[in-house]
Coordinates of C-alpha atoms in Angstrom, one line a residue:
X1 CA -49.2 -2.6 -17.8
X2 CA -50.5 -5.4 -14.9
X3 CA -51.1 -4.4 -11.6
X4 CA -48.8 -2.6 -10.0
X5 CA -45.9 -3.1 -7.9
X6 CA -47.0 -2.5 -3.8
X7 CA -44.1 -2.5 -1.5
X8 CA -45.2 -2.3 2.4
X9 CA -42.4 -1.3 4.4
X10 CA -42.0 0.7 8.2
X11 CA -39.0 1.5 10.1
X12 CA -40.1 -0.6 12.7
X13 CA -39.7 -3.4 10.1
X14 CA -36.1 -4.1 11.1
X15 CA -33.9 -7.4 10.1
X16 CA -30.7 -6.3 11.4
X17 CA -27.8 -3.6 11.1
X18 CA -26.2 -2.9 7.2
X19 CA -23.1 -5.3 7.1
X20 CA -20.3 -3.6 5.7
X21 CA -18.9 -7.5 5.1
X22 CA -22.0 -8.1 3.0
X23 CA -19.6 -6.6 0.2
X24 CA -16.7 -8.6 0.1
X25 CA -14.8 -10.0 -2.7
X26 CA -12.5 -12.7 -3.9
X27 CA -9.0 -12.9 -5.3
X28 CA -7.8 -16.3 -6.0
X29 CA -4.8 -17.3 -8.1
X30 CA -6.9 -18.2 -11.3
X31 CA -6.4 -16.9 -14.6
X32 CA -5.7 -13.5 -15.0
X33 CA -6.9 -12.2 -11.4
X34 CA -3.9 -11.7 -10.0
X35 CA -1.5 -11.8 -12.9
X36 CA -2.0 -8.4 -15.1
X37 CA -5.5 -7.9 -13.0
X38 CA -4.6 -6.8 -9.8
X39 CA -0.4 -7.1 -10.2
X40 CA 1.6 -5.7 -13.4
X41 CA 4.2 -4.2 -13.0
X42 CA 5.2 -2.9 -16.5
X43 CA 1.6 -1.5 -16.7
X44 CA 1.8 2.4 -17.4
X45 CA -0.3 2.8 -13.8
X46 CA 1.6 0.4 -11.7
X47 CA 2.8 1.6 -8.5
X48 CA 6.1 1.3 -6.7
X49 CA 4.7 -2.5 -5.5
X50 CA 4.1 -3.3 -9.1
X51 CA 0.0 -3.2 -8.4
X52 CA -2.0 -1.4 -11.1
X53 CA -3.5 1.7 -10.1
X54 CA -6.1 1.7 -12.2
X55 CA -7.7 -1.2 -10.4
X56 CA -6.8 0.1 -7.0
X57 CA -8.8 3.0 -8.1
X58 CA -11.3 1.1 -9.3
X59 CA -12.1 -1.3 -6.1
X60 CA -12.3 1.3 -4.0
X61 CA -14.7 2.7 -6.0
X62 CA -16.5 -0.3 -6.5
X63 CA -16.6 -0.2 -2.3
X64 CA -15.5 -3.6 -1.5
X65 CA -15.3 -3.9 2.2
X66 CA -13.1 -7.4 2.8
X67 CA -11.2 -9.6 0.3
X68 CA -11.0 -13.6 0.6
X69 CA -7.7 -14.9 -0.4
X70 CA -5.7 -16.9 -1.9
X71 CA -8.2 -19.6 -3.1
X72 CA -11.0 -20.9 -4.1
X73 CA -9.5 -24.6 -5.4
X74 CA -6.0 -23.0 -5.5
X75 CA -5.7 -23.0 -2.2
X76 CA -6.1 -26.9 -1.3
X77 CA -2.6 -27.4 -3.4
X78 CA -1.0 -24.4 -1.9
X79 CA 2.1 -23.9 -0.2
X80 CA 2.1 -20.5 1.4
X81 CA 5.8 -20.4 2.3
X82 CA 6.6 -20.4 -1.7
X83 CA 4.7 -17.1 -2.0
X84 CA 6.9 -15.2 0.9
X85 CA 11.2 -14.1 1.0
X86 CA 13.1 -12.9 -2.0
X87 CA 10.9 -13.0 -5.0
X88 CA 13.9 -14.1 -7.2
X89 CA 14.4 -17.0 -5.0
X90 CA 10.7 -18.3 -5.1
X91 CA 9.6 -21.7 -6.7
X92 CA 7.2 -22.0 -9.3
X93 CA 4.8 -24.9 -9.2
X94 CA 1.6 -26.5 -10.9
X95 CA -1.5 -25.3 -9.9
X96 CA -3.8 -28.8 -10.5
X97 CA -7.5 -26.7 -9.6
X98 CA -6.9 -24.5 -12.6
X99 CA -3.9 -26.7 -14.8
X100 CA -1.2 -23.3 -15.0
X101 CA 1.8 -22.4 -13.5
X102 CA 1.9 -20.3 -10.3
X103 CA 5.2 -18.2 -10.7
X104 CA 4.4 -17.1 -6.4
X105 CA 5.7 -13.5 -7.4
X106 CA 2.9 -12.4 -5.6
X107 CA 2.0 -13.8 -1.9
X108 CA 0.9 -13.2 1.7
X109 CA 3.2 -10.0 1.9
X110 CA 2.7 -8.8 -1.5
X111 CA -1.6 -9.7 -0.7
X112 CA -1.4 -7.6 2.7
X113 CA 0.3 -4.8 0.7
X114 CA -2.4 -4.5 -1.7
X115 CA -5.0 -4.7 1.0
X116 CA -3.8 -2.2 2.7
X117 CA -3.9 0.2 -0.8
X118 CA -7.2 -0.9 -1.5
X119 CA -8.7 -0.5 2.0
X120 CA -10.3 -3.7 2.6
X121 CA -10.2 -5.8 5.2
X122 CA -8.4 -9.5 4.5
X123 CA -10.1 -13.1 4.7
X124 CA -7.5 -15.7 4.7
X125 CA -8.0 -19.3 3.8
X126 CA -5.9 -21.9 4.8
X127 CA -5.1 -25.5 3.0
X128 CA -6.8 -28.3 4.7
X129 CA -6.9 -30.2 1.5
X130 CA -3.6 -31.3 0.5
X131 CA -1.8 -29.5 3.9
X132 CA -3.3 -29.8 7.5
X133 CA -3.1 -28.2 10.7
X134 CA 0.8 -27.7 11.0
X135 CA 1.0 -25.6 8.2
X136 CA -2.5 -23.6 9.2
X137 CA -0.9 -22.6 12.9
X138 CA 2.5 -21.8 10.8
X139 CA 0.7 -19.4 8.0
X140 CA -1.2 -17.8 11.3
X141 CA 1.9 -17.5 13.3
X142 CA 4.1 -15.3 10.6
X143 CA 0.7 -13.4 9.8
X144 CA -0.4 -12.2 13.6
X145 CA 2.5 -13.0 16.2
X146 CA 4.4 -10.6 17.4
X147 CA 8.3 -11.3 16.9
X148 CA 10.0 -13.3 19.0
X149 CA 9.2 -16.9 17.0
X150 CA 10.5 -18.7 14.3
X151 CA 7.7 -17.4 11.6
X152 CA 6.9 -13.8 13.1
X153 CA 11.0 -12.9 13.0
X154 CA 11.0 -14.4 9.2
X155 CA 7.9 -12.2 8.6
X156 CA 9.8 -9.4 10.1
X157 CA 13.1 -10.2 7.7
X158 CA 11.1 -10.3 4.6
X159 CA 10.6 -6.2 5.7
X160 CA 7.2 -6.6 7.5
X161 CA 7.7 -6.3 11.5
X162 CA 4.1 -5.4 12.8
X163 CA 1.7 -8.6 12.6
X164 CA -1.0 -7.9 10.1
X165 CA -3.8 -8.7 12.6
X166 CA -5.9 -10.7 10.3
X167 CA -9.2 -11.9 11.8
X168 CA -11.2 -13.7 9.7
X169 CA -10.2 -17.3 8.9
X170 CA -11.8 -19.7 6.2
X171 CA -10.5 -23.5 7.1
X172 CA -9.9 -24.8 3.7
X173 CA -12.2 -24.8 0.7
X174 CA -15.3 -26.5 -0.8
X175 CA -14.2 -29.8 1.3
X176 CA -17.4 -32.2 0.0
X177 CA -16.5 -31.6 -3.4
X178 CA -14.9 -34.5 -5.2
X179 CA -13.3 -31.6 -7.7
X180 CA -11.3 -30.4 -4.7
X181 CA -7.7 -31.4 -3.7
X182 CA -7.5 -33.5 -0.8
X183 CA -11.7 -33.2 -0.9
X184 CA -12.7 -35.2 2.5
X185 CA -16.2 -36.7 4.1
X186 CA -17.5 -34.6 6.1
X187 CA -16.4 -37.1 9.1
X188 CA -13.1 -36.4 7.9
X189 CA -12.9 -32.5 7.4
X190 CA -15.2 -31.9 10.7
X191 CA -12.2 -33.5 12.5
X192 CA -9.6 -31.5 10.9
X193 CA -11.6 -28.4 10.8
X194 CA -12.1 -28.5 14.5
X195 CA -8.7 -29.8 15.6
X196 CA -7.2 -27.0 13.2
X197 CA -9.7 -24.3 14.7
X198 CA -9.1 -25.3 18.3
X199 CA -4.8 -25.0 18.1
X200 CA -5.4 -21.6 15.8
X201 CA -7.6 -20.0 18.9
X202 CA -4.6 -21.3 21.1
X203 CA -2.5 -19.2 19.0
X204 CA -4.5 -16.1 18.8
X205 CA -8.2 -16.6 20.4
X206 CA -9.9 -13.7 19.1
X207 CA -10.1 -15.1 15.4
X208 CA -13.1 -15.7 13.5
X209 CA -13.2 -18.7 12.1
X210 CA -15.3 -20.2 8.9
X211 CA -15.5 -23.9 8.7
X212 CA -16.7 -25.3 4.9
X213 CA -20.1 -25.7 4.5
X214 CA -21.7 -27.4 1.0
X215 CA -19.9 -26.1 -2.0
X216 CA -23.8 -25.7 -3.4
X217 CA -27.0 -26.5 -2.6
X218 CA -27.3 -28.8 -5.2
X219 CA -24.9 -31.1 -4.0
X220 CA -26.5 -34.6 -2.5
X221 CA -24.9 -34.0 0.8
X222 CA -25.6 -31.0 1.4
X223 CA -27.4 -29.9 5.0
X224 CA -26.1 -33.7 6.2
X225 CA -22.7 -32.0 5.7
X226 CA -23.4 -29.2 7.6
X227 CA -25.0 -30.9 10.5
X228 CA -22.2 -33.1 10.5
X229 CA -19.6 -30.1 10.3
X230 CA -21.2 -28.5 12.9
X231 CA -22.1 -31.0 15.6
X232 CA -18.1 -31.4 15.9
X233 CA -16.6 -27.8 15.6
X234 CA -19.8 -25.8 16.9
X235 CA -17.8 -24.2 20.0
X236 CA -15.0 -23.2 18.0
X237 CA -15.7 -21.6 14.7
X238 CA -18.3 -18.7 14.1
X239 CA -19.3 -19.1 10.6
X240 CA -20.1 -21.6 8.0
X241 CA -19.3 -20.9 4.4
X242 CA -22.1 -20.7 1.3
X243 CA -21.0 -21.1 -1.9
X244 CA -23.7 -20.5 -5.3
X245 CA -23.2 -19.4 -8.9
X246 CA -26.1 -18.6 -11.2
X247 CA -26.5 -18.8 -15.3
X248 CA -29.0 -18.6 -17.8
X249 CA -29.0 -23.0 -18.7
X250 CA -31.0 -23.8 -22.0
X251 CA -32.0 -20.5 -23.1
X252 CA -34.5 -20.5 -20.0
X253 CA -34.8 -16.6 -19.5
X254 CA -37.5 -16.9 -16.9
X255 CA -35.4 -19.9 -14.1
X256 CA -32.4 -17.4 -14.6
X257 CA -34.0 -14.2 -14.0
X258 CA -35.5 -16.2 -10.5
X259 CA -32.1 -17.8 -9.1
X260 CA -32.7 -15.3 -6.1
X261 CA -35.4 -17.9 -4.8
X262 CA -32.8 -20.6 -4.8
X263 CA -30.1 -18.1 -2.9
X264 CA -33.2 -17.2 -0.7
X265 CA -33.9 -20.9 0.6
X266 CA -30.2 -21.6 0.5
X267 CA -29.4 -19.7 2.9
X268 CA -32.9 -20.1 5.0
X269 CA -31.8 -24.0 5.0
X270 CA -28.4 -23.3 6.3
X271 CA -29.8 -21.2 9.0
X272 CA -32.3 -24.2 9.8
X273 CA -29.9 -26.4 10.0
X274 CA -27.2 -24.4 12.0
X275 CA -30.0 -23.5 14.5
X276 CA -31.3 -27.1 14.6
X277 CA -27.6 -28.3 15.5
X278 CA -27.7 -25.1 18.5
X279 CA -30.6 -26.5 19.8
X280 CA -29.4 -30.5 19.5
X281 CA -26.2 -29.5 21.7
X282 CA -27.9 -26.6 23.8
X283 CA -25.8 -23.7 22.6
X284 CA -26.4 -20.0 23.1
X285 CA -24.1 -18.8 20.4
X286 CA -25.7 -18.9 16.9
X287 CA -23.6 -20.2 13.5
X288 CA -23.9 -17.5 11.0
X289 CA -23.0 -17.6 7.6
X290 CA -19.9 -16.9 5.6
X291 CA -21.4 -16.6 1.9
X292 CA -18.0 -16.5 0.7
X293 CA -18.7 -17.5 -3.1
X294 CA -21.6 -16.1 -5.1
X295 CA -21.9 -14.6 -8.7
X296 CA -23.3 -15.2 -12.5
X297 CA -20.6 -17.7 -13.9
X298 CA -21.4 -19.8 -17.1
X299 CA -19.2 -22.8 -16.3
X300 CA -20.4 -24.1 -19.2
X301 CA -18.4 -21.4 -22.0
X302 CA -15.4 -22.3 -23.6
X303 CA -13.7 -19.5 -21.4
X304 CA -14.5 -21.9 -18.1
X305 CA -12.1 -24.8 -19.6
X306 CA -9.1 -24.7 -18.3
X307 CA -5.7 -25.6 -20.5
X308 CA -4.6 -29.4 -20.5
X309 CA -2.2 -32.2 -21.4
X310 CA 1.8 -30.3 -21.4
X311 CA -0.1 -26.6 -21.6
X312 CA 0.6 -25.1 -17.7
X313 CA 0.8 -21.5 -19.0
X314 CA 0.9 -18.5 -16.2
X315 CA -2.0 -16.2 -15.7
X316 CA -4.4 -17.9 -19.0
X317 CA -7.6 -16.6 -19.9
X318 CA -9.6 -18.5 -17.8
X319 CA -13.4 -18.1 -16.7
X320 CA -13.5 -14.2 -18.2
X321 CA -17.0 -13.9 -18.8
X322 CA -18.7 -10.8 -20.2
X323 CA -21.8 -10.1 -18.3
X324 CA -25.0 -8.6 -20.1
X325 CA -27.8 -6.2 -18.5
X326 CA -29.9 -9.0 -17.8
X327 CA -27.4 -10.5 -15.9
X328 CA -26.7 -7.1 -13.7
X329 CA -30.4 -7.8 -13.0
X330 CA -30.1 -11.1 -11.8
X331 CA -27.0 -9.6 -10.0
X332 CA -28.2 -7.1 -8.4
X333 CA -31.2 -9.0 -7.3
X334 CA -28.8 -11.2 -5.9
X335 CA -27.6 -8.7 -3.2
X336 CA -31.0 -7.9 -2.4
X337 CA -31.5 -11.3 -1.4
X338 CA -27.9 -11.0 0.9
X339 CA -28.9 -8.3 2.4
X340 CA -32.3 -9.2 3.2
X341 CA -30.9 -12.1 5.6
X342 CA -28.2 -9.8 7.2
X343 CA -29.6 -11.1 10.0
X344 CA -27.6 -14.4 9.8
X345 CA -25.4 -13.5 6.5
X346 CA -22.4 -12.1 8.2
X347 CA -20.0 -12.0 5.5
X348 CA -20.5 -12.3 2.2
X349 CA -17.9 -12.4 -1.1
X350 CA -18.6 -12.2 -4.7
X351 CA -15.9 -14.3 -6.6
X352 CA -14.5 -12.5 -7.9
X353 CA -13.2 -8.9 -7.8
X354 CA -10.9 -8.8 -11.8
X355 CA -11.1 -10.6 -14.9
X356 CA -12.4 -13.8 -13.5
X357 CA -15.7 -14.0 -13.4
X358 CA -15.3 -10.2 -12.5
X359 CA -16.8 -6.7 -12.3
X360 CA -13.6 -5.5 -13.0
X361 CA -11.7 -6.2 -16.4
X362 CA -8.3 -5.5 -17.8
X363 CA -6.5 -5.5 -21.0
X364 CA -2.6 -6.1 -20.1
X365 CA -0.7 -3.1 -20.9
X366 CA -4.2 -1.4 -21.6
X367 CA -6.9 -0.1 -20.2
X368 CA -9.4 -1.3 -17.2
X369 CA -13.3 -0.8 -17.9
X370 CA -16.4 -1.7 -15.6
X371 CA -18.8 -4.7 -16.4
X372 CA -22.5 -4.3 -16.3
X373 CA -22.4 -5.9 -12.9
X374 CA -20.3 -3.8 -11.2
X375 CA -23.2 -0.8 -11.4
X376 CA -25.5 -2.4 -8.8
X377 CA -22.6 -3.6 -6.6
X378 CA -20.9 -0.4 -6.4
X379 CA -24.5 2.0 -5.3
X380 CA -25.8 -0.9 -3.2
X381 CA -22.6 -0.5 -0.9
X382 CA -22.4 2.9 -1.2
X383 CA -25.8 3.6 0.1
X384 CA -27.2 1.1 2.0
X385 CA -26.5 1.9 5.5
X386 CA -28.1 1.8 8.8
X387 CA -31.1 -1.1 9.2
X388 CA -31.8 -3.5 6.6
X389 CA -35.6 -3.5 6.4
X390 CA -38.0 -6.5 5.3
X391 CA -39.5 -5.2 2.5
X392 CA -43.1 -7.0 1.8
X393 CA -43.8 -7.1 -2.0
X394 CA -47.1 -7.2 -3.7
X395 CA -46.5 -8.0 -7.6
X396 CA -48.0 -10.1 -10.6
X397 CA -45.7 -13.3 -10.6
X398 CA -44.1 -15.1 -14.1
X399 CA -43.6 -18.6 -14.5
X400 CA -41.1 -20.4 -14.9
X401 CA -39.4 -24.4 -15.4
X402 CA -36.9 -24.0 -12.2
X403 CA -39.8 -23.0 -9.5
X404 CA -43.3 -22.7 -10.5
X405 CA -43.9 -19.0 -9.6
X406 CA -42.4 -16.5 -8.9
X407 CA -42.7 -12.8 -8.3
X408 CA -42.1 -10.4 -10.8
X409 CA -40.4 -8.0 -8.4
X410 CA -38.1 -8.4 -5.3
X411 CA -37.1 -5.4 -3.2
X412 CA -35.1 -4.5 0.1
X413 CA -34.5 -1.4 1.8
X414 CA -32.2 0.1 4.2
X415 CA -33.3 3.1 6.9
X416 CA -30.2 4.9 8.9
X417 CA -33.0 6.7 11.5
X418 CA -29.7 9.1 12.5
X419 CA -29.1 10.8 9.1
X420 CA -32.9 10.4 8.0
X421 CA -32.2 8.3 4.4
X422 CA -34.1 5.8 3.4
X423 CA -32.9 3.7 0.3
X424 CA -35.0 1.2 -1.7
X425 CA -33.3 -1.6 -4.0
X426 CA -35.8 -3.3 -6.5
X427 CA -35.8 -5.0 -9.4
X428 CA -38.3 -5.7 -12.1
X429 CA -37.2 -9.5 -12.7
X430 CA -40.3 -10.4 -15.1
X431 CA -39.4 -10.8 -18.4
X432 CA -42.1 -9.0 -20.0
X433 CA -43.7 -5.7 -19.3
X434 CA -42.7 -2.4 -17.7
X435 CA -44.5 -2.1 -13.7
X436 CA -45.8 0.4 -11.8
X437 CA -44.3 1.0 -8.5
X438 CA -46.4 1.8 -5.2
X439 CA -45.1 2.4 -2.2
X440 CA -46.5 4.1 0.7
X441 CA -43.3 5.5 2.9
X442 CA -46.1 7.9 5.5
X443 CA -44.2 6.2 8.3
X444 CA -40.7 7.5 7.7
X445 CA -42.3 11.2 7.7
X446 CA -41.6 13.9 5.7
X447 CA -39.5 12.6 2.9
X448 CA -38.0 14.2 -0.3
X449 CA -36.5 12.3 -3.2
X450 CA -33.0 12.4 -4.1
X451 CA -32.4 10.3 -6.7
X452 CA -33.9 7.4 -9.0
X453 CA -31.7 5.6 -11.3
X454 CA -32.2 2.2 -13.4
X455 CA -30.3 0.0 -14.8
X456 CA -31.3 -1.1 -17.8
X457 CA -31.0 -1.9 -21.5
X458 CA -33.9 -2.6 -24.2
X459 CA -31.7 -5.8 -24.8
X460 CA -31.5 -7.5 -22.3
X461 CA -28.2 -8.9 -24.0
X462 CA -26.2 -6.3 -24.3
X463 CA -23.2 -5.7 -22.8
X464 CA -20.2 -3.4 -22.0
X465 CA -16.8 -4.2 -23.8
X466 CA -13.4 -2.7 -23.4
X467 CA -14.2 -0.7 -27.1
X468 CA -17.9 0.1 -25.0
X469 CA -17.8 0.1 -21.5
X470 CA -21.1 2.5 -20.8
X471 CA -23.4 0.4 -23.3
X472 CA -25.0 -0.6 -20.0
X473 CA -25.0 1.7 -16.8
X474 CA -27.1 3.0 -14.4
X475 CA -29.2 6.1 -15.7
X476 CA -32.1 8.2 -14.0
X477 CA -35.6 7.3 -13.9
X478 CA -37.6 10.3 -14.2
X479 CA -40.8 8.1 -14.0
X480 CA -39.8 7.9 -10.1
X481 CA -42.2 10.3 -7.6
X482 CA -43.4 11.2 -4.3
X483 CA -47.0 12.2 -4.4
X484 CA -48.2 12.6 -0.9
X485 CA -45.7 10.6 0.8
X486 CA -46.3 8.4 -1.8
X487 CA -43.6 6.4 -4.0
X488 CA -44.6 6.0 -7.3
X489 CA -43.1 5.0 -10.7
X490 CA -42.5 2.9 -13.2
X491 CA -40.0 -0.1 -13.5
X492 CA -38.8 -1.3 -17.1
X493 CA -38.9 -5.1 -17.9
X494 CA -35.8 -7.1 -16.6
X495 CA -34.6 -3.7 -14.6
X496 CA -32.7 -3.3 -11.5
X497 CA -33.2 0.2 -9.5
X498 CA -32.0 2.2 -6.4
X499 CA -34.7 5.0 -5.2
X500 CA -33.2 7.4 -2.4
X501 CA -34.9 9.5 0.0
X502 CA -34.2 11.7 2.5
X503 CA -36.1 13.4 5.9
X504 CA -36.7 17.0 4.7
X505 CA -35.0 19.4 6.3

């Protein structure tokens, strides 16, 4: 074993309040998301709405706080009013982001009606790709005005009187990418961004607004593109989106089992860019960000092609990848890295919430079963609460092609000072060796330990399957101590870990 792992942390060492938006998710009309993930109604569990219950049951357990819809690329070819009215009277159309056939049996009601079973608060994006800013104020107008109008009395018709009151906004989608419908400069889509954002707060001025920011932060204009965006809309919109997707590339284990570093200066660089356009036009307010994309995908798996030539099936396979321990780790790690910059990371949401690219799988018909991934996501919501803390970390480092160095561990912790529980998230991210964990918690008094658990697998391949689904899980670490308010332990290669601790009674 190497020298241990030291973490220093006080609860003075405050970086802001637990966001409960931190764990959002995504539903986009891709692949089988919505189509026999969230909606089937011949499914032995469906409901009187036709939404599985099974998967109801399982979001809220997964704790998902907020829920991005519809799109993702689907939404720069999207025409909301096909997805509201009778059902048997809605068009079908091609979807060109994905190359399928969008039947529109499910919409804006049928989305609101879910959210509401689900518990989670709704993130609505509009089209600024192939639509504009007429059909933004319309969408707003039958979601949150009160009847009276053209679109709030056809809302109330289609059996829904009350305005859903939906707050948070995204103006369009991953605008800089030349992927995306209608994709735009970012002299173009910082003019329609902020005329559509200045006519939707007419409309209803307490909304909270996300204008696109760089699809990655790989892409050649990025920070340009959010200086740009944001020296013309700063007054009107609150947050700027983050988008980032992770994969082991090349069979490099050791860049893969890093990628927080790169979500950790992504996000520092947006936030220096932001504050350096605050300061250019002498703003109080400060941008914070919408990180409204972010998962392990491996675009490049035959899974991530979508059909072509006359093939525009409904609901394909599309982008349903099967996530292994390893990449729970990297996961998990992930999160840390959110919630270690909650200070400007208002809103965060992992794309995306069933069978694409998902914590949450289904067989149609069948069963629903839990990926490897959805283990960290599901305890980190659960129980971090109260201050994030800046955890400083001591720890042999690995090396690796992507960045040189990095450190073996990465932790974060949360303190709620009211109830007396102090929770610590680490991972183990070097990809050899168990460590041993050191951590002196004498400033948070008299503690006791609840519970230690570790994911973990001696494979770091391994995965659950619908004919396996607990071949990877979460499982106590015995290892895990106090000895003199003293944290000690040890930490399995390639592990992720949640250590709880209360204020003794």
């Amino acid at each position: 074993m190497s020298s241990p792992v030291t973490l220093t942390l006080q609860p003075s060492f405050q970086v802001a309040p637990v966001r409960r938006r931190t764990f959002g998710a995504f539903v986009e009309h891709l692949g089988r998301c919505v189509y026999t993930g969230i909606f089937e109604p011949d499914h032995p569990s469906a409901d009187e709405d036709g939404f599985r219950a099974d998967v109801l049951a399982l979001t809220r357990e997964l704790g998902v706080s907020s829920v991005r819809y519809p799109g993702g690329n689907f939404v720069s070819g999207y025409r909301w009013e096909d997805g509201v009215g009778p059902v048997e009277e809605r068009p079908a159309r091609h979807d060109l982001a994905w190359h399928s056939t969008e039947p529109n049996t499910v919409g804006l009601d049928e989305f609101m009606a879910w959210a509401g079973k689900a518990e989670v608060e709704p993130m609505y994006a509009v089209n600024l790709g192939t639509r504009g800013i007429a059909e933004a104020l319309d969408v707003l107008q039958y979601a949150n005005a009160p009847q009276g109008i053209a679109y709030s009395d056809q809302r109330a018709e289609n059996g829904h009187a009350e305005p859903y009151g939906i707050r948070m906004w995204c103006l369009g989608n991953e605008m800089d990418g030349p992927w995306q419908a209608g994709h735009k400069t970012a002299e173009e889509y910082a003019r329609i961004a902020t005329e559509a954002a200045r006519l939707m707060r007419q409309e209803d001025p307490d909304l909270e607004l996300i204008a696109c920011g760089s699809s990655s932060s790989q892409m050649e204009t990025f920070a340009a593109w959010e200086n740009t965006v944001l020296t013309e809309s700063y007054d009107l919109v609150d947050m700027i989106s983050a988008h980032a997707y992770y994969s082991e590339k090349d069979g490099d284990q050791a860049s893969f089992l890093a990628s927080a570093d790169d979500m950790d200066h992504f996000i520092d660089s947006v936030v220096a860019t932001a504050d350096h356009v605050r300061a250019k036009l002498k703003r109080d307010k400060r941008i914070m960000i919408s990180f409204d994309e972010w998962n392990i995908w491996y675009q490049h798996r035959a899974e991530s092609r979508p059909p072509s030539g006359d093939d525009w099936p409904v609901a394909p396979v599309l982008l349903e990848d099967t996530y292994s321990a390893m990449d729970a780790v990297v996961f998990g790690n992930l999160l840390i890295s959110l919630l270690r910059h909650s200070d400007r990371v208002a809103s965060a949401s992992l794309a995306q919430l069933v069978n694409v690219i998902a914590p949450i799988m289904t067989a149609p018909g069948g069963e629903a079963w839990k990926q490897t991934t959805f283990h960290p996501f599901a305890l980190t919501s659960r129980h971090a609460a109260g201050q994030v803390l800046d955890v400083r970390v001591t720890a042999p480092s690995f090396e690796n092609a992507r960045f040189g160095k990095s450190s073996a561990a990465d932790a974060v912790a949360t303190w709620d000072e009211e109830s007396g529980a102090l929770t610590v998230f680490v991972v183990n991210r070097g990809p050899e060796g168990e460590q041993a964990l050191n951590a002196d918690l004498a400033g948070f008094g008299d503690l006791e330990l609840v519970e230690a658990v570790t994911l973990h697998h001696e494979d770091p391949y391994a995965a659950n399957t619908q004919d396996a689904p607990e071949t990877v899980v979460p499982a106590p670490n015995d290892s895990v101590a106090l000895d003199g308010g003293r944290l000690v332990g040890t930490l399995p290669a390639i592990s992720w870990s949640m250590i709880r601790l209360a204020r003794r009674a």
